[in-house]
């Protein structure tokens, strides 16, 4: 099977040998934060250093949706279908309302500014979970160099009450995150200090209580080569993670099942398209897509 690396025979049932890895567009600076809008049959994706968000659809191809975008990174939809955005420049999590007004949902914790919210997910109870590493404010390339006021952390926001809570604090830069299909587990990438090769880089797994409290946080899987930036979970609970050589599929017990190989490093991805079976891949400067034989978890 060209273009795949099979580590466990179970991987064969999850991919399609006759589905090509397609290039949807190239020449972007650095793609990140893809989110699928099934009702609009389109994808939104950040072209981060270009300070813009792109829109892709099968019929319309790629166009600019938002520029400037506040150096948008991660995206998600809330339970009402509104677009949630992590903004590096504004150091905030925002929401686009149905009348196109932008609401700042979180910009400070404990009276201090957030660092640069990076990736985001909305749980079925409406709570919004996001990572807040320092990457977006440690260079001018992805939003602007500014001093951090807070340690990096994982946050849980209840938009109903406005309560912002630190969900987990013992991180050297949390990054991508995703719940298991039953939401009993939360996977969070820890991607370490970008200027220190020796700092921790692995996916951690937390148990999630009904009240949203986390426990555990042990190492679930170490992606090699590169690291797990963003990832998504399929209906069977497999993780589809970014890596330096493509997309890695990791079983719920932490085993690497196989890889979809890409010509350039992958930063993030999401399921979308018909039945959520198409994987949209941010491969550095190129937006790629491939049909799989699995389906993304209903919650994006
Ligand atoms: Mg990220």
mmCIF file of C-alpha atoms and ligand atoms in Angstrom:
data_model
loop_
_atom_site.group_PDB
_atom_site.id
_atom_site.type_symbol
_atom_site.label_atom_id
_atom_site.label_comp_id
_atom_site.label_asym_id
_atom_site.label_seq_id
_atom_site.Cartn_x
_atom_site.Cartn_y
_atom_site.Cartn_z
ATOM 1 C CA UNK A 1 0.000 0.000 0.000
ATOM 2 C CA UNK A 2 1.828 3.022 -1.313
ATOM 3 C CA UNK A 3 1.717 6.073 0.862
ATOM 4 C CA UNK A 4 0.952 4.144 4.022
ATOM 5 C CA UNK A 5 3.103 2.510 6.653
ATOM 6 C CA UNK A 6 1.393 -0.415 8.339
ATOM 7 C CA UNK A 7 2.535 -1.269 11.838
ATOM 8 C CA UNK A 8 -0.413 -3.421 12.834
ATOM 9 C CA UNK A 9 -2.723 -5.312 10.396
ATOM 10 C CA UNK A 10 -5.705 -3.593 12.069
ATOM 11 C CA UNK A 11 -4.667 -0.408 10.274
ATOM 12 C CA UNK A 12 -5.641 -1.907 6.889
ATOM 13 C CA UNK A 13 -9.319 -1.778 7.809
ATOM 14 C CA UNK A 14 -9.113 1.932 8.674
ATOM 15 C CA UNK A 15 -7.702 3.240 5.391
ATOM 16 C CA UNK A 16 -8.470 2.817 1.704
ATOM 17 C CA UNK A 17 -5.667 1.583 -0.579
ATOM 18 C CA UNK A 18 -7.304 3.217 -3.612
ATOM 19 C CA UNK A 19 -7.948 6.626 -2.021
ATOM 20 C CA UNK A 20 -5.210 9.068 -2.978
ATOM 21 C CA UNK A 21 -3.736 11.730 -0.765
ATOM 22 C CA UNK A 22 -4.973 14.837 -2.543
ATOM 23 C CA UNK A 23 -3.542 18.348 -2.557
ATOM 24 C CA UNK A 24 -6.307 20.926 -2.147
ATOM 25 C CA UNK A 25 -4.063 23.982 -2.113
ATOM 26 C CA UNK A 26 -0.455 24.963 -1.505
ATOM 27 C CA UNK A 27 1.778 27.991 -1.014
ATOM 28 C CA UNK A 28 0.492 28.924 2.433
ATOM 29 C CA UNK A 29 2.842 29.924 5.246
ATOM 30 C CA UNK A 30 1.755 27.521 7.965
ATOM 31 C CA UNK A 31 -1.621 25.844 8.177
ATOM 32 C CA UNK A 32 -3.266 25.095 11.493
ATOM 33 C CA UNK A 33 -6.579 24.828 13.305
ATOM 34 C CA UNK A 34 -8.857 23.084 10.759
ATOM 35 C CA UNK A 35 -12.557 22.692 11.560
ATOM 36 C CA UNK A 36 -15.303 21.116 9.460
ATOM 37 C CA UNK A 37 -18.726 22.753 9.046
ATOM 38 C CA UNK A 38 -20.925 19.942 7.739
ATOM 39 C CA UNK A 39 -23.991 22.150 7.254
ATOM 40 C CA UNK A 40 -21.954 24.486 5.019
ATOM 41 C CA UNK A 41 -20.022 21.587 3.460
ATOM 42 C CA UNK A 42 -16.807 23.494 4.053
ATOM 43 C CA UNK A 43 -13.604 23.612 6.017
ATOM 44 C CA UNK A 44 -12.131 26.588 7.851
ATOM 45 C CA UNK A 45 -8.383 26.535 8.393
ATOM 46 C CA UNK A 46 -5.851 29.037 9.725
ATOM 47 C CA UNK A 47 -2.929 30.248 7.613
ATOM 48 C CA UNK A 48 -1.312 31.372 10.820
ATOM 49 C CA UNK A 49 1.723 33.570 9.979
ATOM 50 C CA UNK A 50 -0.308 35.187 7.168
ATOM 51 C CA UNK A 51 -2.825 36.300 9.802
ATOM 52 C CA UNK A 52 -5.787 34.872 7.962
ATOM 53 C CA UNK A 53 -8.383 32.104 7.997
ATOM 54 C CA UNK A 54 -9.142 30.260 4.763
ATOM 55 C CA UNK A 55 -12.337 28.574 3.691
ATOM 56 C CA UNK A 56 -12.328 25.491 1.499
ATOM 57 C CA UNK A 57 -15.243 23.749 -0.181
ATOM 58 C CA UNK A 58 -15.387 21.128 -2.911
ATOM 59 C CA UNK A 59 -17.382 23.448 -5.140
ATOM 60 C CA UNK A 60 -15.608 26.713 -4.387
ATOM 61 C CA UNK A 61 -12.035 25.682 -3.640
ATOM 62 C CA UNK A 62 -10.005 27.893 -1.329
ATOM 63 C CA UNK A 63 -10.820 31.493 -0.508
ATOM 64 C CA UNK A 64 -9.958 33.947 2.250
ATOM 65 C CA UNK A 65 -12.600 33.933 4.972
ATOM 66 C CA UNK A 66 -11.010 36.342 7.449
ATOM 67 C CA UNK A 67 -7.998 38.664 7.267
ATOM 68 C CA UNK A 68 -6.667 39.880 9.611
ATOM 69 C CA UNK A 69 -7.658 37.042 11.883
ATOM 70 C CA UNK A 70 -5.875 38.023 15.099
ATOM 71 C CA UNK A 71 -3.367 35.325 14.156
ATOM 72 C CA UNK A 72 -5.997 32.652 14.595
ATOM 73 C CA UNK A 73 -4.795 29.162 15.423
ATOM 74 C CA UNK A 74 -7.157 26.427 16.675
ATOM 75 C CA UNK A 75 -10.863 26.322 15.845
ATOM 76 C CA UNK A 76 -13.883 24.394 17.049
ATOM 77 C CA UNK A 77 -17.662 24.679 16.924
ATOM 78 C CA UNK A 78 -19.746 25.142 20.028
ATOM 79 C CA UNK A 79 -22.989 23.219 20.646
ATOM 80 C CA UNK A 80 -24.939 25.926 18.806
ATOM 81 C CA UNK A 81 -22.660 25.633 15.787
ATOM 82 C CA UNK A 82 -20.807 28.891 16.249
ATOM 83 C CA UNK A 83 -17.132 29.198 15.359
ATOM 84 C CA UNK A 84 -14.746 29.280 18.315
ATOM 85 C CA UNK A 85 -11.261 30.667 17.655
ATOM 86 C CA UNK A 86 -7.948 30.708 19.504
ATOM 87 C CA UNK A 87 -6.247 34.018 18.776
ATOM 88 C CA UNK A 88 -2.516 34.422 19.304
ATOM 89 C CA UNK A 89 -2.439 38.163 18.682
ATOM 90 C CA UNK A 90 -5.390 38.950 20.917
ATOM 91 C CA UNK A 91 -4.338 36.295 23.452
ATOM 92 C CA UNK A 92 -7.958 35.249 23.694
ATOM 93 C CA UNK A 93 -10.640 32.727 22.842
ATOM 94 C CA UNK A 94 -13.396 34.280 20.762
ATOM 95 C CA UNK A 95 -16.754 33.268 19.304
ATOM 96 C CA UNK A 96 -18.423 34.515 16.126
ATOM 97 C CA UNK A 97 -22.114 35.127 16.784
ATOM 98 C CA UNK A 98 -24.881 34.527 14.252
ATOM 99 C CA UNK A 99 -24.888 38.256 13.384
ATOM 100 C CA UNK A 100 -21.084 38.118 12.834
ATOM 101 C CA UNK A 101 -20.277 40.042 16.025
ATOM 102 C CA UNK A 102 -17.207 38.697 17.796
ATOM 103 C CA UNK A 103 -17.466 37.907 21.498
ATOM 104 C CA UNK A 104 -14.339 37.510 23.620
ATOM 105 C CA UNK A 105 -14.995 34.476 25.807
ATOM 106 C CA UNK A 106 -11.683 34.378 27.665
ATOM 107 C CA UNK A 107 -8.693 36.718 27.674
ATOM 108 C CA UNK A 108 -7.537 36.802 31.296
ATOM 109 C CA UNK A 109 -7.149 34.461 34.218
ATOM 110 C CA UNK A 110 -6.690 35.735 37.741
ATOM 111 C CA UNK A 111 -6.357 39.287 36.400
ATOM 112 C CA UNK A 112 -3.491 38.353 34.088
ATOM 113 C CA UNK A 113 -3.500 37.968 30.309
ATOM 114 C CA UNK A 114 -3.578 34.529 28.779
ATOM 115 C CA UNK A 115 -0.502 33.584 26.735
ATOM 116 C CA UNK A 116 -1.645 32.520 23.263
ATOM 117 C CA UNK A 117 -4.561 30.052 23.176
ATOM 118 C CA UNK A 118 -3.549 27.334 20.737
ATOM 119 C CA UNK A 119 -6.076 24.555 20.325
ATOM 120 C CA UNK A 120 -9.655 24.111 21.416
ATOM 121 C CA UNK A 121 -12.473 21.613 21.746
ATOM 122 C CA UNK A 122 -16.090 21.863 22.897
ATOM 123 C CA UNK A 123 -17.522 19.096 25.096
ATOM 124 C CA UNK A 124 -21.118 17.936 24.658
ATOM 125 C CA UNK A 125 -22.106 19.764 27.890
ATOM 126 C CA UNK A 126 -21.094 23.039 26.203
ATOM 127 C CA UNK A 127 -17.886 23.574 28.178
ATOM 128 C CA UNK A 128 -14.950 24.799 26.122
ATOM 129 C CA UNK A 129 -11.492 23.390 26.724
ATOM 130 C CA UNK A 130 -8.358 25.028 25.366
ATOM 131 C CA UNK A 131 -4.595 24.941 25.700
ATOM 132 C CA UNK A 132 -2.610 28.078 26.478
ATOM 133 C CA UNK A 133 1.085 27.557 25.737
ATOM 134 C CA UNK A 134 3.529 30.406 25.109
ATOM 135 C CA UNK A 135 4.370 29.630 21.453
ATOM 136 C CA UNK A 136 2.250 32.403 19.946
ATOM 137 C CA UNK A 137 3.938 35.100 22.012
ATOM 138 C CA UNK A 138 7.496 33.763 21.910
ATOM 139 C CA UNK A 139 8.097 34.822 18.279
ATOM 140 C CA UNK A 140 6.886 37.575 15.966
ATOM 141 C CA UNK A 141 6.103 34.987 13.306
ATOM 142 C CA UNK A 142 2.919 33.641 14.842
ATOM 143 C CA UNK A 143 1.402 36.652 16.529
ATOM 144 C CA UNK A 144 3.985 38.891 18.155
ATOM 145 C CA UNK A 145 6.630 38.589 20.839
ATOM 146 C CA UNK A 146 5.239 39.548 24.220
ATOM 147 C CA UNK A 147 6.177 38.546 27.755
ATOM 148 C CA UNK A 148 4.015 35.837 29.328
ATOM 149 C CA UNK A 149 2.068 36.731 32.440
ATOM 150 C CA UNK A 150 0.887 33.219 33.280
ATOM 151 C CA UNK A 151 2.413 29.755 33.246
ATOM 152 C CA UNK A 152 1.204 27.568 30.381
ATOM 153 C CA UNK A 153 -1.940 25.632 31.280
ATOM 154 C CA UNK A 154 -4.991 23.800 30.082
ATOM 155 C CA UNK A 155 -8.250 25.661 30.723
ATOM 156 C CA UNK A 156 -11.913 24.766 30.993
ATOM 157 C CA UNK A 157 -14.410 27.535 30.274
ATOM 158 C CA UNK A 158 -18.097 27.316 31.104
ATOM 159 C CA UNK A 159 -19.669 29.844 28.707
ATOM 160 C CA UNK A 160 -22.991 29.656 30.566
ATOM 161 C CA UNK A 161 -21.516 31.052 33.786
ATOM 162 C CA UNK A 162 -18.343 32.600 32.367
ATOM 163 C CA UNK A 163 -16.275 30.600 34.843
ATOM 164 C CA UNK A 164 -12.719 29.965 33.640
ATOM 165 C CA UNK A 165 -10.888 27.227 35.479
ATOM 166 C CA UNK A 166 -7.386 25.762 35.203
ATOM 167 C CA UNK A 167 -8.058 22.135 34.245
ATOM 168 C CA UNK A 168 -4.408 21.081 34.466
ATOM 169 C CA UNK A 169 -1.333 23.156 35.171
ATOM 170 C CA UNK A 170 1.656 20.824 35.192
ATOM 171 C CA UNK A 171 2.529 21.323 31.537
ATOM 172 C CA UNK A 172 5.512 22.520 29.568
ATOM 173 C CA UNK A 173 3.234 23.916 26.864
ATOM 174 C CA UNK A 174 0.019 21.972 26.251
ATOM 175 C CA UNK A 175 -1.082 21.902 22.624
ATOM 176 C CA UNK A 176 -3.670 19.769 20.760
ATOM 177 C CA UNK A 177 -6.495 18.122 22.683
ATOM 178 C CA UNK A 178 -9.392 15.756 22.040
ATOM 179 C CA UNK A 179 -11.923 13.760 24.043
ATOM 180 C CA UNK A 180 -12.512 10.033 23.645
ATOM 181 C CA UNK A 181 -15.899 9.194 22.051
ATOM 182 C CA UNK A 182 -17.538 8.734 25.491
ATOM 183 C CA UNK A 183 -15.774 11.871 26.855
ATOM 184 C CA UNK A 184 -14.432 9.882 29.792
ATOM 185 C CA UNK A 185 -10.884 10.522 28.603
ATOM 186 C CA UNK A 186 -9.140 13.672 27.498
ATOM 187 C CA UNK A 187 -5.966 13.477 25.434
ATOM 188 C CA UNK A 188 -3.660 16.489 25.543
ATOM 189 C CA UNK A 189 -0.402 16.927 23.668
ATOM 190 C CA UNK A 190 2.489 18.344 25.629
ATOM 191 C CA UNK A 191 4.939 19.779 23.118
ATOM 192 C CA UNK A 192 7.564 21.288 25.403
ATOM 193 C CA UNK A 193 9.905 24.213 25.071
ATOM 194 C CA UNK A 194 10.447 24.878 21.359
ATOM 195 C CA UNK A 195 14.033 25.996 22.032
ATOM 196 C CA UNK A 196 14.931 22.986 24.184
ATOM 197 C CA UNK A 197 15.190 19.623 22.441
ATOM 198 C CA UNK A 198 15.231 17.797 25.761
ATOM 199 C CA UNK A 199 11.871 19.035 27.026
ATOM 200 C CA UNK A 200 8.878 16.649 27.172
ATOM 201 C CA UNK A 201 6.965 15.820 23.993
ATOM 202 C CA UNK A 202 4.164 13.297 24.233
ATOM 203 C CA UNK A 203 0.423 12.826 24.335
ATOM 204 C CA UNK A 204 -0.976 12.618 27.863
ATOM 205 C CA UNK A 205 -4.217 10.983 28.907
ATOM 206 C CA UNK A 206 -6.515 12.293 31.632
ATOM 207 C CA UNK A 207 -9.629 10.748 33.150
ATOM 208 C CA UNK A 208 -12.582 13.182 33.102
ATOM 209 C CA UNK A 209 -15.096 13.252 35.943
ATOM 210 C CA UNK A 210 -18.714 14.344 35.479
ATOM 211 C CA UNK A 211 -17.951 17.691 37.125
ATOM 212 C CA UNK A 212 -15.087 18.254 34.667
ATOM 213 C CA UNK A 213 -12.259 17.556 37.118
ATOM 214 C CA UNK A 214 -9.280 15.733 35.602
ATOM 215 C CA UNK A 215 -7.081 13.032 37.093
ATOM 216 C CA UNK A 216 -4.187 10.988 35.772
ATOM 217 C CA UNK A 217 -2.332 12.738 32.976
ATOM 218 C CA UNK A 218 0.123 9.916 32.336
ATOM 219 C CA UNK A 219 2.078 9.547 29.107
ATOM 220 C CA UNK A 220 -0.222 7.854 26.580
ATOM 221 C CA UNK A 221 1.969 7.867 23.478
ATOM 222 C CA UNK A 222 5.133 9.454 22.193
ATOM 223 C CA UNK A 223 4.883 10.461 18.528
ATOM 224 C CA UNK A 224 8.117 9.921 16.614
ATOM 225 C CA UNK A 225 9.449 11.571 14.458
ATOM 226 C CA UNK A 226 8.429 15.081 15.414
ATOM 227 C CA UNK A 227 5.647 15.472 17.906
ATOM 228 C CA UNK A 228 1.904 15.480 18.264
ATOM 229 C CA UNK A 229 0.674 19.016 17.698
ATOM 230 C CA UNK A 230 -3.007 18.564 16.830
ATOM 231 C CA UNK A 231 -5.006 15.333 16.605
ATOM 232 C CA UNK A 232 -8.552 13.974 16.347
ATOM 233 C CA UNK A 233 -10.336 10.850 17.554
ATOM 234 C CA UNK A 234 -12.400 8.536 15.346
ATOM 235 C CA UNK A 235 -15.604 6.694 16.272
ATOM 236 C CA UNK A 236 -13.649 3.664 17.490
ATOM 237 C CA UNK A 237 -11.491 5.795 19.750
ATOM 238 C CA UNK A 238 -8.331 5.731 17.636
ATOM 239 C CA UNK A 239 -6.241 8.917 17.667
ATOM 240 C CA UNK A 240 -5.168 10.394 14.343
ATOM 241 C CA UNK A 241 -2.202 12.554 15.181
ATOM 242 C CA UNK A 242 0.062 14.983 13.398
ATOM 243 C CA UNK A 243 3.718 13.945 13.101
ATOM 244 C CA UNK A 244 6.816 15.015 11.185
ATOM 245 C CA UNK A 245 6.333 12.295 8.556
ATOM 246 C CA UNK A 246 2.558 12.330 8.207
ATOM 247 C CA UNK A 247 -0.520 11.283 10.163
ATOM 248 C CA UNK A 248 -0.113 8.566 12.782
ATOM 249 C CA UNK A 249 -3.026 6.370 13.816
ATOM 250 C CA UNK A 250 -2.786 5.325 17.459
ATOM 251 C CA UNK A 251 -5.103 2.758 19.051
ATOM 252 C CA UNK A 252 -6.970 3.519 22.309
ATOM 253 C CA UNK A 253 -4.354 1.454 24.140
ATOM 254 C CA UNK A 254 -1.552 3.641 22.824
ATOM 255 C CA UNK A 255 -0.180 1.455 20.026
ATOM 256 C CA UNK A 256 0.914 2.968 16.717
ATOM 257 C CA UNK A 257 -1.233 1.129 14.139
ATOM 258 C CA UNK A 258 0.057 2.822 11.027
ATOM 259 C CA UNK A 259 0.823 6.034 9.206
ATOM 260 C CA UNK A 260 -0.436 8.051 6.279
ATOM 261 C CA UNK A 261 2.799 9.423 4.865
ATOM 262 C CA UNK A 262 2.921 13.035 3.710
ATOM 263 C CA UNK A 263 5.650 14.955 1.859
ATOM 264 C CA UNK A 264 5.898 17.569 4.629
ATOM 265 C CA UNK A 265 5.412 17.888 8.358
ATOM 266 C CA UNK A 266 1.823 17.827 9.648
ATOM 267 C CA UNK A 267 0.682 20.315 12.282
ATOM 268 C CA UNK A 268 -2.997 19.468 12.617
ATOM 269 C CA UNK A 269 -5.923 17.701 10.982
ATOM 270 C CA UNK A 270 -9.648 17.076 11.251
ATOM 271 C CA UNK A 271 -12.309 14.756 9.935
ATOM 272 C CA UNK A 272 -14.941 16.129 7.606
ATOM 273 C CA UNK A 273 -16.668 15.579 4.308
ATOM 274 C CA UNK A 274 -19.362 13.015 3.731
ATOM 275 C CA UNK A 275 -19.970 11.037 6.936
ATOM 276 C CA UNK A 276 -16.884 12.625 8.507
ATOM 277 C CA UNK A 277 -14.760 10.011 6.753
ATOM 278 C CA UNK A 278 -12.415 12.376 4.958
ATOM 279 C CA UNK A 279 -9.304 13.513 6.755
ATOM 280 C CA UNK A 280 -8.202 17.107 6.106
ATOM 281 C CA UNK A 281 -4.504 17.485 6.780
ATOM 282 C CA UNK A 282 -2.511 20.661 7.424
ATOM 283 C CA UNK A 283 0.839 19.606 5.965
ATOM 284 C CA UNK A 284 2.944 22.709 6.619
ATOM 285 C CA UNK A 285 2.352 24.885 3.514
ATOM 286 C CA UNK A 286 -0.088 22.516 1.840
ATOM 287 C CA UNK A 287 -3.676 21.557 2.549
ATOM 288 C CA UNK A 288 -4.227 17.876 1.839
ATOM 289 C CA UNK A 289 -7.125 15.455 2.165
ATOM 290 C CA UNK A 290 -7.638 11.726 2.070
ATOM 291 C CA UNK A 291 -10.714 9.522 2.385
ATOM 292 C CA UNK A 292 -10.452 6.925 5.150
ATOM 293 C CA UNK A 293 -12.498 3.893 6.115
ATOM 294 C CA UNK A 294 -13.339 5.305 9.518
ATOM 295 C CA UNK A 295 -15.375 8.267 10.712
ATOM 296 C CA UNK A 296 -14.453 11.109 12.958
ATOM 297 C CA UNK A 297 -16.068 11.313 16.346
ATOM 298 C CA UNK A 298 -19.346 13.265 16.102
ATOM 299 C CA UNK A 299 -17.959 16.026 18.278
ATOM 300 C CA UNK A 300 -15.348 17.830 16.131
HETATM 301 MG MG1 LIG B 1 -1.330 23.467 17.962
#
